Tab-separated table of C-alpha atoms in Angstrom:
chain	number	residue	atom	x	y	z
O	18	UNK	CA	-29.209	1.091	-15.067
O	19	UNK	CA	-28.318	-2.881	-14.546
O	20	UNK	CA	-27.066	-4.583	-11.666
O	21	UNK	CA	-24.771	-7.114	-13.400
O	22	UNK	CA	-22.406	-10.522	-13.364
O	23	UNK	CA	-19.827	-10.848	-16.159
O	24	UNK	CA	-16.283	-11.302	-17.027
O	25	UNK	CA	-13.434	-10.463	-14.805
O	26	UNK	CA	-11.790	-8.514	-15.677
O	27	UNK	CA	-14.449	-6.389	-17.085
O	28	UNK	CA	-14.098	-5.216	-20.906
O	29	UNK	CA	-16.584	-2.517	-22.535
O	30	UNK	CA	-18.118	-4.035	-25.273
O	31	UNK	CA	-17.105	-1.619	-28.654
O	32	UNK	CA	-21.043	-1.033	-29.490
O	33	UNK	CA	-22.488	-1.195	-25.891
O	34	UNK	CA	-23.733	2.724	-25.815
O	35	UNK	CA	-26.987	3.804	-24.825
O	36	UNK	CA	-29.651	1.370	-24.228
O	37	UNK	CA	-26.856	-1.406	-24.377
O	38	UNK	CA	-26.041	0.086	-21.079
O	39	UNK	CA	-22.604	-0.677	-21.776
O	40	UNK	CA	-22.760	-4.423	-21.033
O	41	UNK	CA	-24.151	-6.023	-23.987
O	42	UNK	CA	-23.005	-5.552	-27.982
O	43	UNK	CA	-25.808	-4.032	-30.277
O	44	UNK	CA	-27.082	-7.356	-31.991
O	45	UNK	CA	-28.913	-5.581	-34.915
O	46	UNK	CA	-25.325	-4.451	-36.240
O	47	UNK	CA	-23.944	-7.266	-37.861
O	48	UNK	CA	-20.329	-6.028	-37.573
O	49	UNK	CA	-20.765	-7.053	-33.750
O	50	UNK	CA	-19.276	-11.103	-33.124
O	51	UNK	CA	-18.366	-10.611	-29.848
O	52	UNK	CA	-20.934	-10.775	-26.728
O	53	UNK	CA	-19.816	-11.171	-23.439
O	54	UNK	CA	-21.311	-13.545	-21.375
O	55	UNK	CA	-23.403	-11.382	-18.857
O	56	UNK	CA	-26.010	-11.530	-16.932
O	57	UNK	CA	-27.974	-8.714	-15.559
O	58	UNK	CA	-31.243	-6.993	-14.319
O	59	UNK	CA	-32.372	-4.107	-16.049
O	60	UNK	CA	-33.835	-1.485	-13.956
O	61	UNK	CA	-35.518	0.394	-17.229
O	62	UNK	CA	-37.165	3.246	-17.499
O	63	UNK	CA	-37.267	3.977	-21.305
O	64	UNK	CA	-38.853	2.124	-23.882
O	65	UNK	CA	-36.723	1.086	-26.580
O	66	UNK	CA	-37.342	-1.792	-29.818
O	67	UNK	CA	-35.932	-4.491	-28.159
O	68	UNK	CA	-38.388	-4.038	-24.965
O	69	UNK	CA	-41.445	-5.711	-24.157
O	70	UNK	CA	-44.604	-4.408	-26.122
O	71	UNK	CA	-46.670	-3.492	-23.213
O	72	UNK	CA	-44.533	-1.160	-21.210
O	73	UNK	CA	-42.357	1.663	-20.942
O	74	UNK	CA	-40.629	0.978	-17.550
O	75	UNK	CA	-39.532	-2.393	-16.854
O	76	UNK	CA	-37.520	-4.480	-14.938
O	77	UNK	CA	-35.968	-7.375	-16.613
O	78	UNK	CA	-33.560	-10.493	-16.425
O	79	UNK	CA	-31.338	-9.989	-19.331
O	80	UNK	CA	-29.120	-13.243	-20.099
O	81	UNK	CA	-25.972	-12.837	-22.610
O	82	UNK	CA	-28.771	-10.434	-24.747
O	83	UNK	CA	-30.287	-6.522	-23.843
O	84	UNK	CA	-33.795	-8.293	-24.368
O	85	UNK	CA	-35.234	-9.646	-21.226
O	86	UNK	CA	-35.469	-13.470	-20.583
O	87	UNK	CA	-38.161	-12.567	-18.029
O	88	UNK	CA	-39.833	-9.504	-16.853
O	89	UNK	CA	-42.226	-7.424	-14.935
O	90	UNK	CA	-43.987	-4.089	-16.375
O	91	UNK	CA	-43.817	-0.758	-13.974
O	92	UNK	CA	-46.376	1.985	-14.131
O	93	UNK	CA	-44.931	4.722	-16.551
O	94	UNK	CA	-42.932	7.346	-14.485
O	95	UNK	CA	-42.079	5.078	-12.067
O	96	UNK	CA	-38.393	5.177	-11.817
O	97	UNK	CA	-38.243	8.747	-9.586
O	98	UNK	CA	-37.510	9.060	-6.060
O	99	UNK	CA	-36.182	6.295	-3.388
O	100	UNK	CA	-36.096	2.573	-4.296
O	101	UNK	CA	-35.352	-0.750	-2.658
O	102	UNK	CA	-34.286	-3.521	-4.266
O	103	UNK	CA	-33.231	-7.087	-3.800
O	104	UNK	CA	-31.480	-9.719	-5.675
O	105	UNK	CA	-30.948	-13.185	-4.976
O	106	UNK	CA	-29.285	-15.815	-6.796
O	107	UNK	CA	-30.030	-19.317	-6.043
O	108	UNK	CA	-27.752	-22.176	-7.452
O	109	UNK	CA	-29.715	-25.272	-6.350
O	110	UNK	CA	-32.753	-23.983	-8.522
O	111	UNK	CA	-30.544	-21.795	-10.926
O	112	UNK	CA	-32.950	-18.995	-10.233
O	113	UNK	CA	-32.510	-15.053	-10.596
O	114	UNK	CA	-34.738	-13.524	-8.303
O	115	UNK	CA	-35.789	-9.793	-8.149
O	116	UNK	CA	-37.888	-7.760	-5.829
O	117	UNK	CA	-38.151	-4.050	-5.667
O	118	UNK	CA	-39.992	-1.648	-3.888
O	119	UNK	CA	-40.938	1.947	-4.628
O	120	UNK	CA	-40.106	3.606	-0.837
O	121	UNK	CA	-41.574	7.346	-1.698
O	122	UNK	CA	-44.745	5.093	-3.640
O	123	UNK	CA	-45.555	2.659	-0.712
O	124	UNK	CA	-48.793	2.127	-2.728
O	125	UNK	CA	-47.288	0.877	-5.982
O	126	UNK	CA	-46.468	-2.212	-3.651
O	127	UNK	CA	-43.966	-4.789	-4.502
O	128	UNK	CA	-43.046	-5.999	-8.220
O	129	UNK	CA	-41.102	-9.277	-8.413
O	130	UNK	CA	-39.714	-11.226	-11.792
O	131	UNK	CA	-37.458	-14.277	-11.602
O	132	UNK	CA	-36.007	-16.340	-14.380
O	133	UNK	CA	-34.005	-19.845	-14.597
O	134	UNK	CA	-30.778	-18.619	-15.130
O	135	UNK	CA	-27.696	-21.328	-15.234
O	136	UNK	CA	-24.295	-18.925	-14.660
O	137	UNK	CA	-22.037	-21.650	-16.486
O	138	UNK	CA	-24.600	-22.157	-19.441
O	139	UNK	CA	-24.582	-18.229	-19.759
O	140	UNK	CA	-20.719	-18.730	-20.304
O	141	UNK	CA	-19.692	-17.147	-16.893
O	142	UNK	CA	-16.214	-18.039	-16.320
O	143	UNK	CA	-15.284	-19.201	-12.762
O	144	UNK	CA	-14.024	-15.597	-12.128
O	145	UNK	CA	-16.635	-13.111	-12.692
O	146	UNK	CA	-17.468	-9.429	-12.066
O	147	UNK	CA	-20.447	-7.913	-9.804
O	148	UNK	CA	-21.805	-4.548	-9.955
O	149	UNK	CA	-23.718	-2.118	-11.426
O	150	UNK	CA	-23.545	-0.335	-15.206
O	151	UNK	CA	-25.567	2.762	-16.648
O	152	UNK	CA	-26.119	4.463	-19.851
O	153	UNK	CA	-27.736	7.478	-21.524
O	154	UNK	CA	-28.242	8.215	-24.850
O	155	UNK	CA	-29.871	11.467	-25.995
O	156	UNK	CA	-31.711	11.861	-22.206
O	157	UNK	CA	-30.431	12.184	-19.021
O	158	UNK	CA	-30.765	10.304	-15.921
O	159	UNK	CA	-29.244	10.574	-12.154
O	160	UNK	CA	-27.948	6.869	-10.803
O	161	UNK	CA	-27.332	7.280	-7.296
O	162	UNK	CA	-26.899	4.044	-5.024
O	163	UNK	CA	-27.379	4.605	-1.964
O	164	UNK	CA	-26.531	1.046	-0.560
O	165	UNK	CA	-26.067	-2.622	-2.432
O	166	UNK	CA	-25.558	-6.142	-1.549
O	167	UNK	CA	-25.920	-9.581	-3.590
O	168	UNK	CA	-26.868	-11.964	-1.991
O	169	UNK	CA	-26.325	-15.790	-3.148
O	170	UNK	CA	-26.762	-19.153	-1.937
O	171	UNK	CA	-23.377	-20.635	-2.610
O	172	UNK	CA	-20.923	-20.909	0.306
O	173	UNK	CA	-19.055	-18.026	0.339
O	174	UNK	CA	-15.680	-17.086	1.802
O	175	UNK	CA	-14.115	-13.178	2.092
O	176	UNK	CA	-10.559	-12.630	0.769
O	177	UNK	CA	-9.155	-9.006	0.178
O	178	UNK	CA	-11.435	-7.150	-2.418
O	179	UNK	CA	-12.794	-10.938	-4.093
O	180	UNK	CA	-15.118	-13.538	-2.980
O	181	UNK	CA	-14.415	-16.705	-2.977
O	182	UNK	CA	-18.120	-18.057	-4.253
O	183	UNK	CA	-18.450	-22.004	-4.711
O	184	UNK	CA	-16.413	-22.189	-7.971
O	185	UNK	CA	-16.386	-18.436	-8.868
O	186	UNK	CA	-14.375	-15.564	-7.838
O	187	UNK	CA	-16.264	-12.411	-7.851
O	188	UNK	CA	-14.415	-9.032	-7.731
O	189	UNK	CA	-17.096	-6.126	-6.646
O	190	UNK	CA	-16.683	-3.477	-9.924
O	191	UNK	CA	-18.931	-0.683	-10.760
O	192	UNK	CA	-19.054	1.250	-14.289
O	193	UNK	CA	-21.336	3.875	-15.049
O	194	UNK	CA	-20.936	5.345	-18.737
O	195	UNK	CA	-22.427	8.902	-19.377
């Protein structure tokens, strides 16, 4: 599952199934020319080629690709019960910033992974998307958010259903692909 910021209005990439979690193109077919500028953090609990050698379960910064700019490995098995999570975006510093806490695993304590991440160098247009995308492939998993906020240091402004957000509109869209 990926909490994300892309294109409004939103457009399912044509090979995006699976571990593409429906938001980024697979680059290792070379029929694929299109890849939407996204951004997103990968809350990933199966190992695939493109992830990081030394873990299963990750969670990642993944910019305009499915492999993550930055990252922070999670004990295997991991990914079960209650989580917390929090993700700030800071424009000054162009920083991604990602904390999350196992609640039923108090012990586990609290992983954090950040990455410079510049929205308008990602290719962001001025009116983007934010929300949250999931895929399977040949397994199963349940997604169920219990509660979400972004939170973001520009100067924001509320306006029916969008956010007015420095220089970006952002429209509040969820997909989840099964």
């Amino acid at each position: 599952m990926a909490f994300y910021v892309g294109p409004w209005p939103p457009n399912l990439p044509g090979d995006s199934r699976g571990g593409f979690l429906g938001l980024f193109n697979n680059p290792n077919n070379t029929a694929n020319a299109v890849f939407p500028p996204t951004v997103a953090v990968e809350f990933d609990p199966f190992r695939n080629d493109w992830d990081p050698n030394n873990t299963v379960n990750h969670l990642g910064v993944d910019v305009k690709s499915i492999t993550s700019r930055a990252y922070v490995a999670l004990p295997d098995g991991s990914f079960n019960g209650t989580m917390s999570a929090w993700v700030r975006y800071e424009t000054d510093m162009s920083t991604l910033s990602v904390a999350l806490r196992f609640d039923d695993l108090p012990e586990l304590g609290l992983y954090n992974v950040s990455a410079i991440v510049d929205f308008k160098d990602a290719g962001l247009p001025p009116d983007a998307a934010v929300g949250f995308s999931g895929a399977t492939g040949d397994f199963i998993e349940r997604h169920q958010i219990l509660s979400w906020s972004f939170e973001s240091t520009l100067t924001s402004v509320a306006v029916v259903n969008k956010t007015v957000v420095g220089s970006y509109v952002v429209h509040e869209h969820n997909v989840l692909l099964f």
